mmCIF file of C-alpha atoms in Angstrom:
data_model
loop_
_atom_site.group_PDB
_atom_site.id
_atom_site.type_symbol
_atom_site.label_atom_id
_atom_site.label_comp_id
_atom_site.label_asym_id
_atom_site.label_seq_id
_atom_site.Cartn_x
_atom_site.Cartn_y
_atom_site.Cartn_z
ATOM 1 C CA MET A 1 22.214 -22.718 25.916
ATOM 2 C CA SER A 2 25.246 -23.081 28.129
ATOM 3 C CA SER A 3 25.341 -21.933 31.733
ATOM 4 C CA SER A 4 28.351 -19.782 30.814
ATOM 5 C CA LEU A 5 26.092 -17.394 28.908
ATOM 6 C CA MET A 6 23.873 -16.982 31.938
ATOM 7 C CA ALA A 7 26.677 -16.810 34.524
ATOM 8 C CA ASP A 8 29.167 -14.593 32.707
ATOM 9 C CA SER A 9 29.479 -11.164 34.360
ATOM 10 C CA GLN A 10 32.097 -9.794 31.984
ATOM 11 C CA GLY A 11 30.536 -6.882 30.121
ATOM 12 C CA ALA A 12 27.118 -7.621 31.642
ATOM 13 C CA TRP A 13 24.533 -4.836 31.575
ATOM 14 C CA TYR A 14 24.641 -4.397 35.354
ATOM 15 C CA THR A 15 28.315 -3.355 35.207
ATOM 16 C CA ASP A 16 27.381 -0.194 33.255
ATOM 17 C CA LYS A 17 27.162 3.240 34.788
ATOM 18 C CA GLY A 18 23.710 4.855 34.893
ATOM 19 C CA ALA A 19 21.687 7.835 36.046
ATOM 20 C CA GLU A 20 20.900 8.081 39.773
ATOM 21 C CA ARG A 21 23.177 5.062 40.229
ATOM 22 C CA ASP A 22 23.994 5.840 43.865
ATOM 23 C CA VAL A 23 20.372 4.983 44.737
ATOM 24 C CA VAL A 24 18.710 3.412 41.670
ATOM 25 C CA LEU A 25 20.690 0.302 40.750
ATOM 26 C CA SER A 26 18.734 -0.898 37.727
ATOM 27 C CA SER A 27 15.634 -0.483 35.576
ATOM 28 C CA ARG A 28 13.511 -3.226 34.046
ATOM 29 C CA MET A 29 10.632 -3.358 31.611
ATOM 30 C CA ARG A 30 8.498 -6.458 30.995
ATOM 31 C CA LEU A 31 5.968 -6.841 28.195
ATOM 32 C CA ALA A 32 3.294 -9.561 28.339
ATOM 33 C CA ARG A 33 2.042 -10.791 24.962
ATOM 34 C CA ASN A 34 -0.161 -13.669 23.796
ATOM 35 C CA LEU A 35 -0.619 -15.108 20.338
ATOM 36 C CA ALA A 36 -4.011 -14.719 18.726
ATOM 37 C CA ASN A 37 -6.131 -17.866 18.295
ATOM 38 C CA PHE A 38 -4.419 -19.820 21.095
ATOM 39 C CA PRO A 39 -5.624 -20.342 24.684
ATOM 40 C CA PHE A 40 -3.481 -18.970 27.518
ATOM 41 C CA PRO A 41 -0.628 -21.264 28.699
ATOM 42 C CA ALA A 42 -2.645 -22.756 31.568
ATOM 43 C CA ARG A 43 -5.255 -23.911 29.022
ATOM 44 C CA LEU A 44 -3.028 -25.186 26.234
ATOM 45 C CA ARG A 45 -4.223 -28.356 24.515
ATOM 46 C CA GLY A 46 -2.502 -31.015 22.442
ATOM 47 C CA ASN A 47 0.507 -29.587 20.622
ATOM 48 C CA ASP A 48 -0.499 -25.921 21.148
ATOM 49 C CA GLY A 49 2.580 -25.267 23.264
ATOM 50 C CA GLU A 50 4.899 -26.745 20.662
ATOM 51 C CA ARG A 51 3.254 -24.698 17.903
ATOM 52 C CA ILE A 52 3.630 -21.462 19.908
ATOM 53 C CA GLN A 53 7.303 -22.236 20.549
ATOM 54 C CA SER A 54 7.816 -22.826 16.841
ATOM 55 C CA ILE A 55 6.125 -19.558 15.843
ATOM 56 C CA VAL A 56 8.102 -17.488 18.364
ATOM 57 C CA THR A 57 11.432 -19.169 17.570
ATOM 58 C CA ASP A 58 10.865 -18.656 13.840
ATOM 59 C CA ALA A 59 10.201 -14.954 14.430
ATOM 60 C CA PHE A 60 13.479 -14.617 16.340
ATOM 61 C CA ASN A 61 15.330 -16.529 13.620
ATOM 62 C CA HIS A 62 14.223 -13.910 11.082
ATOM 63 C CA LEU A 63 15.735 -11.010 13.043
ATOM 64 C CA ASP A 64 18.779 -9.344 11.473
ATOM 65 C CA ASN A 65 20.761 -10.145 14.630
ATOM 66 C CA ALA A 66 19.323 -13.633 15.114
ATOM 67 C CA ASP A 67 22.781 -14.997 16.003
ATOM 68 C CA ASP A 68 22.796 -12.816 19.126
ATOM 69 C CA PHE A 69 19.986 -14.907 20.635
ATOM 70 C CA GLN A 70 20.064 -18.373 22.122
ATOM 71 C CA ALA A 71 17.043 -20.458 23.138
ATOM 72 C CA VAL A 72 16.599 -23.433 25.441
ATOM 73 C CA CYS A 73 13.594 -25.506 26.402
ATOM 74 C CA VAL A 74 12.898 -25.298 30.130
ATOM 75 C CA LYS A 75 12.764 -29.104 30.392
ATOM 76 C CA ASN A 76 16.393 -29.189 29.160
ATOM 77 C CA LEU A 77 17.632 -26.769 31.824
ATOM 78 C CA ASP A 78 19.647 -28.402 34.558
ATOM 79 C CA GLN A 79 19.221 -27.301 38.164
ATOM 80 C CA LEU A 80 22.139 -24.882 37.893
ATOM 81 C CA GLY A 81 20.762 -23.184 34.783
ATOM 82 C CA SER A 82 17.351 -22.786 36.406
ATOM 83 C CA LYS A 83 18.939 -21.341 39.547
ATOM 84 C CA ILE A 84 20.929 -18.742 37.597
ATOM 85 C CA LEU A 85 17.864 -17.665 35.621
ATOM 86 C CA ASP A 86 15.935 -17.337 38.875
ATOM 87 C CA GLU A 87 18.700 -15.203 40.412
ATOM 88 C CA ARG A 88 18.646 -12.958 37.351
ATOM 89 C CA GLY A 89 14.886 -12.485 37.711
ATOM 90 C CA ILE A 90 14.202 -14.102 34.339
ATOM 91 C CA LEU A 91 12.563 -17.402 35.268
ATOM 92 C CA SER A 92 11.280 -17.883 38.799
ATOM 93 C CA GLY A 93 10.515 -21.334 40.123
ATOM 94 C CA ALA A 94 6.885 -20.377 40.779
ATOM 95 C CA ALA A 95 6.410 -19.090 37.238
ATOM 96 C CA SER A 96 8.035 -22.055 35.518
ATOM 97 C CA SER A 97 5.837 -24.480 37.465
ATOM 98 C CA SER A 98 2.697 -22.839 36.067
ATOM 99 C CA GLY A 99 2.721 -24.960 32.917
ATOM 100 C CA LYS A 100 4.334 -27.967 31.247
ATOM 101 C CA ALA A 101 8.130 -27.643 31.029
ATOM 102 C CA GLU A 102 8.166 -29.161 27.545
ATOM 103 C CA ASP A 103 5.989 -26.257 26.354
ATOM 104 C CA GLN A 104 8.214 -23.595 27.912
ATOM 105 C CA GLU A 105 11.263 -21.902 26.471
ATOM 106 C CA VAL A 106 13.737 -19.190 27.452
ATOM 107 C CA ILE A 107 15.368 -16.944 24.835
ATOM 108 C CA LEU A 108 18.338 -14.787 25.876
ATOM 109 C CA ARG A 109 20.340 -12.189 24.033
ATOM 110 C CA LYS A 110 24.052 -12.660 24.588
ATOM 111 C CA ASP A 111 24.550 -9.330 26.391
ATOM 112 C CA GLY A 112 21.810 -10.244 28.884
ATOM 113 C CA ARG A 113 19.880 -7.004 28.277
ATOM 114 C CA LEU A 114 16.976 -8.869 26.695
ATOM 115 C CA ALA A 115 15.326 -12.053 27.918
ATOM 116 C CA CYS A 116 12.117 -13.717 26.778
ATOM 117 C CA THR A 117 10.108 -16.559 28.250
ATOM 118 C CA VAL A 118 7.658 -18.595 26.175
ATOM 119 C CA ASN A 119 4.499 -20.223 27.613
ATOM 120 C CA VAL A 120 5.300 -19.091 31.147
ATOM 121 C CA LEU A 121 2.214 -17.310 32.535
ATOM 122 C CA ASP A 122 1.673 -15.762 29.067
ATOM 123 C CA HIS A 123 2.743 -16.973 25.632
ATOM 124 C CA LEU A 124 5.567 -14.432 25.604
ATOM 125 C CA HIS A 125 7.190 -12.234 28.233
ATOM 126 C CA ILE A 126 9.822 -9.810 26.921
ATOM 127 C CA SER A 127 12.115 -8.375 29.608
ATOM 128 C CA SER A 128 14.726 -5.684 29.063
ATOM 129 C CA PHE A 129 17.239 -4.361 31.603
ATOM 130 C CA ALA A 130 19.363 -1.242 32.042
ATOM 131 C CA ALA A 131 21.724 0.059 34.706
ATOM 132 C CA GLY A 132 20.605 2.970 36.862
ATOM 133 C CA LEU A 133 17.401 4.888 36.170
ATOM 134 C CA ASP A 134 17.290 4.451 32.403
ATOM 135 C CA PHE A 135 13.896 3.636 30.944
ATOM 136 C CA ASP A 136 14.860 5.285 27.668
ATOM 137 C CA ARG A 137 17.101 2.276 27.107
ATOM 138 C CA ALA A 138 15.067 -0.400 28.888
ATOM 139 C CA VAL A 139 11.790 0.582 27.220
ATOM 140 C CA GLY A 140 13.468 1.289 23.897
ATOM 141 C CA GLU A 141 15.092 -2.158 23.739
ATOM 142 C CA GLY A 142 11.867 -3.923 24.726
ATOM 143 C CA ARG A 143 9.635 -1.978 22.346
ATOM 144 C CA ASN A 144 12.049 -2.543 19.482
ATOM 145 C CA ILE A 145 12.032 -6.328 19.819
ATOM 146 C CA ASP A 146 8.252 -6.256 20.345
ATOM 147 C CA SER A 147 7.658 -4.352 17.098
ATOM 148 C CA LEU A 148 10.052 -6.605 15.169
ATOM 149 C CA LEU A 149 8.270 -9.732 16.411
ATOM 150 C CA GLN A 150 4.879 -8.269 15.483
ATOM 151 C CA LYS A 151 5.939 -8.342 11.834
ATOM 152 C CA ARG A 152 5.673 -12.135 12.030
ATOM 153 C CA ILE A 153 3.408 -12.786 15.023
ATOM 154 C CA GLN A 154 -0.186 -11.690 15.503
ATOM 155 C CA PHE A 155 -0.668 -10.854 19.168
ATOM 156 C CA ALA A 156 -4.077 -11.071 20.846
ATOM 157 C CA ALA A 157 -5.440 -7.553 21.359
ATOM 158 C CA SER A 158 -8.692 -5.625 21.542
ATOM 159 C CA TYR A 159 -9.568 -2.001 20.786
ATOM 160 C CA ASP A 160 -11.376 -1.832 24.133
ATOM 161 C CA TYR A 161 -8.894 -3.662 26.394
ATOM 162 C CA GLY A 162 -5.534 -3.430 24.629
ATOM 163 C CA PHE A 163 -3.264 -6.487 24.719
ATOM 164 C CA LEU A 164 -5.013 -9.533 26.212
ATOM 165 C CA THR A 165 -3.148 -11.336 28.983
ATOM 166 C CA ALA A 166 -3.593 -14.255 31.360
ATOM 167 C CA SER A 167 -3.794 -11.825 34.306
ATOM 168 C CA VAL A 168 -6.408 -9.071 34.215
ATOM 169 C CA MET A 169 -3.894 -6.736 35.903
ATOM 170 C CA ASP A 170 -1.560 -7.095 32.917
ATOM 171 C CA ALA A 171 -4.159 -6.360 30.220
ATOM 172 C CA GLY A 172 -3.863 -3.040 28.408
ATOM 173 C CA SER A 173 -0.278 -2.107 27.646
ATOM 174 C CA GLY A 174 0.960 -5.444 29.002
ATOM 175 C CA MET A 175 3.892 -3.418 30.359
ATOM 176 C CA LYS A 176 5.250 -3.712 33.892
ATOM 177 C CA LEU A 177 8.112 -1.477 35.009
ATOM 178 C CA SER A 178 10.383 -1.779 38.026
ATOM 179 C CA ILE A 179 13.525 -0.345 39.568
ATOM 180 C CA ARG A 180 15.865 -1.775 42.190
ATOM 181 C CA VAL A 181 16.959 0.746 44.806
ATOM 182 C CA HIS A 182 19.313 0.893 47.794
ATOM 183 C CA LEU A 183 17.873 2.804 50.775
ATOM 184 C CA PRO A 184 20.197 2.369 53.774
ATOM 185 C CA SER A 185 19.842 5.945 55.078
ATOM 186 C CA LEU A 186 16.045 5.838 55.045
ATOM 187 C CA SER A 187 16.234 2.418 56.701
ATOM 188 C CA MET A 188 18.623 3.647 59.405
ATOM 189 C CA LEU A 189 16.337 6.588 60.175
ATOM 190 C CA GLY A 190 13.237 4.367 60.226
ATOM 191 C CA ARG A 191 11.611 6.199 57.319
ATOM 192 C CA ILE A 192 10.906 3.417 54.834
ATOM 193 C CA ARG A 193 7.202 3.399 55.677
ATOM 194 C CA GLY A 194 7.066 7.152 55.105
ATOM 195 C CA ALA A 195 8.813 6.762 51.760
ATOM 196 C CA ILE A 196 6.306 4.105 50.723
ATOM 197 C CA GLN A 197 3.424 6.376 51.681
ATOM 198 C CA ALA A 198 4.980 9.277 49.774
ATOM 199 C CA LEU A 199 4.888 7.189 46.590
ATOM 200 C CA SER A 200 1.577 5.423 47.219
ATOM 201 C CA SER A 201 -0.363 7.679 44.843
ATOM 202 C CA SER A 202 1.961 6.974 41.903
ATOM 203 C CA ASN A 203 0.623 3.511 40.904
ATOM 204 C CA VAL A 204 3.780 1.947 42.356
ATOM 205 C CA ALA A 205 4.453 -0.492 45.198
ATOM 206 C CA PHE A 206 7.484 -1.694 47.241
ATOM 207 C CA ARG A 207 8.818 -5.169 47.906
ATOM 208 C CA ALA A 208 12.025 -6.530 49.442
ATOM 209 C CA SER A 209 14.580 -7.508 46.813
ATOM 210 C CA TYR A 210 16.288 -10.261 48.791
ATOM 211 C CA GLY A 211 13.850 -10.983 51.599
ATOM 212 C CA ALA A 212 13.451 -9.467 55.054
ATOM 213 C CA GLY A 213 16.383 -8.252 57.112
ATOM 214 C CA THR A 214 16.858 -8.790 60.830
ATOM 215 C CA GLY A 215 17.798 -6.664 63.797
ATOM 216 C CA GLY A 216 21.059 -8.581 64.120
ATOM 217 C CA ALA A 217 22.371 -7.779 60.648
ATOM 218 C CA VAL A 218 26.169 -7.752 60.613
ATOM 219 C CA SER A 219 26.404 -4.296 59.069
ATOM 220 C CA GLY A 220 24.239 -2.811 61.775
ATOM 221 C CA ASN A 221 21.899 -1.602 59.059
ATOM 222 C CA GLY A 222 19.195 -4.258 58.952
ATOM 223 C CA GLY A 223 16.466 -3.151 61.319
ATOM 224 C CA SER A 224 13.678 -5.626 61.995
ATOM 225 C CA GLY A 225 11.106 -5.713 59.220
ATOM 226 C CA THR A 226 13.270 -3.995 56.618
ATOM 227 C CA SER A 227 14.559 -5.514 53.421
ATOM 228 C CA LEU A 228 17.810 -7.478 53.620
ATOM 229 C CA GLY A 229 20.612 -5.028 52.868
ATOM 230 C CA SER A 230 18.022 -2.236 52.421
ATOM 231 C CA TYR A 231 17.517 -3.286 48.795
ATOM 232 C CA TYR A 232 13.995 -2.755 47.471
ATOM 233 C CA ASP A 233 12.138 -3.201 44.201
ATOM 234 C CA ILE A 234 9.673 -0.454 43.272
ATOM 235 C CA TYR A 235 7.259 -1.559 40.574
ATOM 236 C CA THR A 236 4.129 -0.422 38.747
ATOM 237 C CA VAL A 237 0.979 -2.056 40.101
ATOM 238 C CA ASP A 238 -0.974 -2.621 36.888
ATOM 239 C CA CYS A 239 -0.880 -2.049 33.144
ATOM 240 C CA GLN A 240 -4.219 -0.248 32.870
ATOM 241 C CA THR A 241 -3.705 3.010 34.747
ATOM 242 C CA GLY A 242 -3.032 5.665 32.130
ATOM 243 C CA SER A 243 -1.193 5.347 28.849
ATOM 244 C CA GLU A 244 2.220 3.737 28.385
ATOM 245 C CA TYR A 245 3.689 7.234 28.630
ATOM 246 C CA ASP A 246 1.887 7.763 31.961
ATOM 247 C CA GLN A 247 3.141 4.438 33.297
ATOM 248 C CA ILE A 248 6.737 5.248 32.351
ATOM 249 C CA ALA A 249 6.411 8.736 33.823
ATOM 250 C CA SER A 250 5.107 7.300 37.117
ATOM 251 C CA ILE A 251 8.050 4.939 37.649
ATOM 252 C CA VAL A 252 10.618 7.556 36.568
ATOM 253 C CA SER A 253 9.023 10.061 38.934
ATOM 254 C CA ALA A 254 9.093 7.459 41.732
ATOM 255 C CA GLY A 255 12.774 6.736 41.034
ATOM 256 C CA LYS A 256 13.759 10.387 41.158
ATOM 257 C CA LYS A 257 11.636 11.013 44.260
ATOM 258 C CA ILE A 258 13.068 8.066 46.194
ATOM 259 C CA ALA A 259 16.604 9.075 45.157
ATOM 260 C CA GLU A 260 15.955 12.567 46.509
ATOM 261 C CA LEU A 261 14.551 11.196 49.778
ATOM 262 C CA GLU A 262 17.507 8.825 50.244
ATOM 263 C CA ARG A 263 20.057 11.584 49.585
ATOM 264 C CA LEU A 264 18.366 13.918 52.054
ATOM 265 C CA ALA A 265 18.373 11.104 54.621
ATOM 266 C CA ARG A 266 22.043 10.440 53.801
ATOM 267 C CA GLU A 267 22.925 14.075 54.477
ATOM 268 C CA GLU A 268 21.116 13.850 57.802
ATOM 269 C CA CYS A 269 22.975 10.656 58.684
ATOM 270 C CA CYS A 270 26.264 12.369 57.829
ATOM 271 C CA LYS A 271 25.465 15.143 60.297
ATOM 272 C CA THR A 272 23.894 13.192 63.129
ATOM 273 C CA MET A 273 25.002 9.551 62.796
ATOM 274 C CA GLU A 274 28.506 9.552 61.347
ATOM 275 C CA SER A 275 29.841 7.243 64.049
ATOM 276 C CA GLU A 276 27.090 4.714 63.351
ATOM 277 C CA ALA A 277 27.784 4.965 59.622
ATOM 278 C CA ARG A 278 31.507 4.386 60.209
ATOM 279 C CA ASN A 279 30.688 1.472 62.477
ATOM 280 C CA CYS A 280 28.533 -0.047 59.752
ATOM 281 C CA LEU A 281 31.310 0.387 57.173
ATOM 282 C CA TYR A 282 34.107 -0.882 59.427
ATOM 283 C CA ARG A 283 32.148 -3.922 60.597
ATOM 284 C CA SER A 284 31.249 -4.821 57.028
ATOM 285 C CA LEU A 285 34.855 -4.473 55.870
ATOM 286 C CA ALA A 286 36.232 -6.342 58.853
ATOM 287 C CA LEU A 287 33.829 -9.225 58.431
ATOM 288 C CA ALA A 288 34.525 -9.457 54.701
ATOM 289 C CA LYS A 289 38.302 -9.341 55.098
ATOM 290 C CA SER A 290 38.614 -11.677 58.093
ATOM 291 C CA SER A 291 35.982 -14.326 57.352
ATOM 292 C CA ILE A 292 36.727 -17.754 55.976
ATOM 293 C CA PHE A 293 33.051 -18.478 55.256
ATOM 294 C CA ILE A 294 30.360 -15.965 54.284
ATOM 295 C CA PRO A 295 26.737 -17.116 53.820
ATOM 296 C CA LEU A 296 24.657 -15.413 51.122
ATOM 297 C CA ARG A 297 22.474 -13.299 53.420
ATOM 298 C CA GLU A 298 25.554 -12.064 55.253
ATOM 299 C CA GLY A 299 27.247 -11.289 51.935
ATOM 300 C CA ILE A 300 24.335 -9.152 50.719
ATOM 301 C CA ASP A 301 24.353 -7.202 53.977
ATOM 302 C CA ILE A 302 28.138 -6.704 53.780
ATOM 303 C CA VAL A 303 27.915 -5.282 50.244
ATOM 304 C CA SER A 304 25.135 -2.978 51.429
ATOM 305 C CA GLY A 305 27.165 -1.703 54.383
ATOM 306 C CA ILE A 306 30.190 -0.953 52.218
ATOM 307 C CA LYS A 307 28.107 0.728 49.522
ATOM 308 C CA TRP A 308 26.534 2.957 52.171
ATOM 309 C CA GLY A 309 29.988 3.923 53.425
ATOM 310 C CA VAL A 310 31.139 4.750 49.895
ATOM 311 C CA ASP A 311 27.985 6.791 49.213
ATOM 312 C CA MET A 312 28.506 8.645 52.501
ATOM 313 C CA GLY A 313 32.020 9.608 51.394
ATOM 314 C CA LEU A 314 33.632 7.535 54.148
ATOM 315 C CA ALA A 315 35.422 5.145 51.781
ATOM 316 C CA SER A 316 36.637 4.961 48.193
ATOM 317 C CA GLY A 317 38.323 2.518 45.857
ATOM 318 C CA ILE A 318 35.327 0.737 44.370
ATOM 319 C CA GLU A 319 32.674 1.841 41.869
ATOM 320 C CA ALA A 320 28.908 1.618 42.344
ATOM 321 C CA SER A 321 28.713 -0.659 39.291
ATOM 322 C CA GLU A 322 31.231 -3.060 40.858
ATOM 323 C CA LEU A 323 29.201 -3.202 44.066
ATOM 324 C CA TYR A 324 26.019 -4.007 42.150
ATOM 325 C CA ALA A 325 27.810 -6.658 40.112
ATOM 326 C CA LEU A 326 28.875 -8.289 43.391
ATOM 327 C CA LEU A 327 25.212 -8.906 44.252
ATOM 328 C CA PHE A 328 25.080 -11.184 41.201
ATOM 329 C CA ARG A 329 28.547 -12.662 41.603
ATOM 330 C CA ILE A 330 27.929 -13.879 45.173
ATOM 331 C CA GLN A 331 24.618 -15.611 44.398
ATOM 332 C CA GLU A 332 24.461 -19.374 44.915
ATOM 333 C CA GLY A 333 24.000 -20.239 41.242
ATOM 334 C CA HIS A 334 26.882 -18.081 40.049
ATOM 335 C CA LEU A 335 29.214 -19.528 42.670
ATOM 336 C CA GLU A 336 28.147 -23.057 41.799
ATOM 337 C CA TYR A 337 28.940 -22.368 38.145
ATOM 338 C CA VAL A 338 32.386 -20.989 39.021
ATOM 339 C CA LEU A 339 33.109 -23.964 41.277
ATOM 340 C CA LYS A 340 31.985 -26.377 38.600
ATOM 341 C CA ASN A 341 34.173 -24.836 35.889
ATOM 342 C CA GLY A 342 37.149 -23.585 37.896
ATOM 343 C CA ASN A 343 40.149 -25.275 39.408
ATOM 344 C CA PHE A 344 40.201 -24.476 43.122
ATOM 345 C CA THR A 345 42.146 -25.866 46.025
ATOM 346 C CA PHE A 346 40.396 -25.480 49.372
ATOM 347 C CA GLU A 347 41.415 -26.344 52.909
ATOM 348 C CA SER A 348 41.270 -30.064 53.608
ATOM 349 C CA ASP A 349 38.263 -29.712 55.916
ATOM 350 C CA VAL A 350 36.407 -27.653 53.275
ATOM 351 C CA GLU A 351 37.203 -29.723 50.170
ATOM 352 C CA GLY A 352 34.220 -31.784 49.049
ATOM 353 C CA ASN A 353 31.626 -29.899 51.097
ATOM 354 C CA ARG A 354 29.778 -27.954 48.382
ATOM 355 C CA ILE A 355 28.024 -25.589 50.801
ATOM 356 C CA LYS A 356 31.259 -24.684 52.572
ATOM 357 C CA GLU A 357 33.117 -24.389 49.266
ATOM 358 C CA GLY A 358 30.515 -21.878 48.086
ATOM 359 C CA GLU A 359 30.729 -19.846 51.312
ATOM 360 C CA ARG A 360 34.531 -19.958 51.108
ATOM 361 C CA LEU A 361 34.528 -18.777 47.496
ATOM 362 C CA ARG A 362 32.073 -15.978 48.360
ATOM 363 C CA ALA A 363 34.489 -14.778 51.046
ATOM 364 C CA ILE A 364 37.393 -14.837 48.564
ATOM 365 C CA ILE A 365 35.407 -12.873 45.952
ATOM 366 C CA LEU A 366 34.455 -10.187 48.469
ATOM 367 C CA GLN A 367 37.992 -9.956 49.822
ATOM 368 C CA GLU A 368 39.400 -9.435 46.327
ATOM 369 C CA ALA A 369 36.705 -6.874 45.441
ATOM 370 C CA PHE A 370 37.379 -4.828 48.590
ATOM 371 C CA SER A 371 41.182 -4.992 48.487
ATOM 372 C CA ASN A 372 41.561 -1.395 47.250
ATOM 373 C CA ILE A 373 39.016 0.224 49.550
ATOM 374 C CA GLY A 374 40.528 2.998 51.629
#
């Protein structure tokens, strides 16, 4: 598998439009499955890992659209490939270190909507992605590939416990659901904790998407203790509470509820904090347009500040899908890929310094993306 497949953003799923897209950026479903008659990945013996890889790969090869999938052994991934997969949420460093790399495999569909890992935590993790709040598509894509694979693979399951998984929390449906949301208005008003409590009875939890923010965030929107850029992941806690339908309903309900809370907070900010909102937008734009170097954390916060301004009706000239795509395009792995395969001429005191070249390229990408904002 080439890094170009993983780094290409042209026609990627996250550039689509989607429901509730002003708040809910994306939806994800992950199915955990294990093959019958094999120990879990942490307990694999002899050539068990190789045999599981062979069985799974053979099942994919028998799909009608087998040519749409590419597979690579984790041990054959270079550092750049691993970094890009980590940034896409497909293969984290912690997960890949849980077993032997020679037993692990990643299978990607060319459009990036489907990704599977083999012998990482469980024998098979199937992940499907969709833009906005769209579990009809995310769940539909994942279930379809799951049912097709079951024609050739016997998964470990029990009438009493459902699908059997390496983690007790994943047993049952084996399905975990998550959404990525942007909550700058709730963050500005100091209401994130209240939003979390409002959803606490829905079998969902919050986590920061890109790590913690700081009080000195350049956009003026990163209060201490909040998520960097006010981006959060909301995810289902376990796979055992209720049926699959109940689990889907809980995350959809959470997505709609948080979107409603953010919009109400946005209206309040429009009425009572317009100057602060304009300040956030103007500072973000000014920093993006005048900087020679932009570090990653600063870049994420800049995109957040400009998206908030657009959502508040204070700016136009860029789509929500473009802003979300920027969060992928400015990641370290993506920039490293572009630098490796492009032909760039940098300032003499930047040329040859890979860190500075990446920060310089990030600044150029943001400047080009924001050139039509008015």
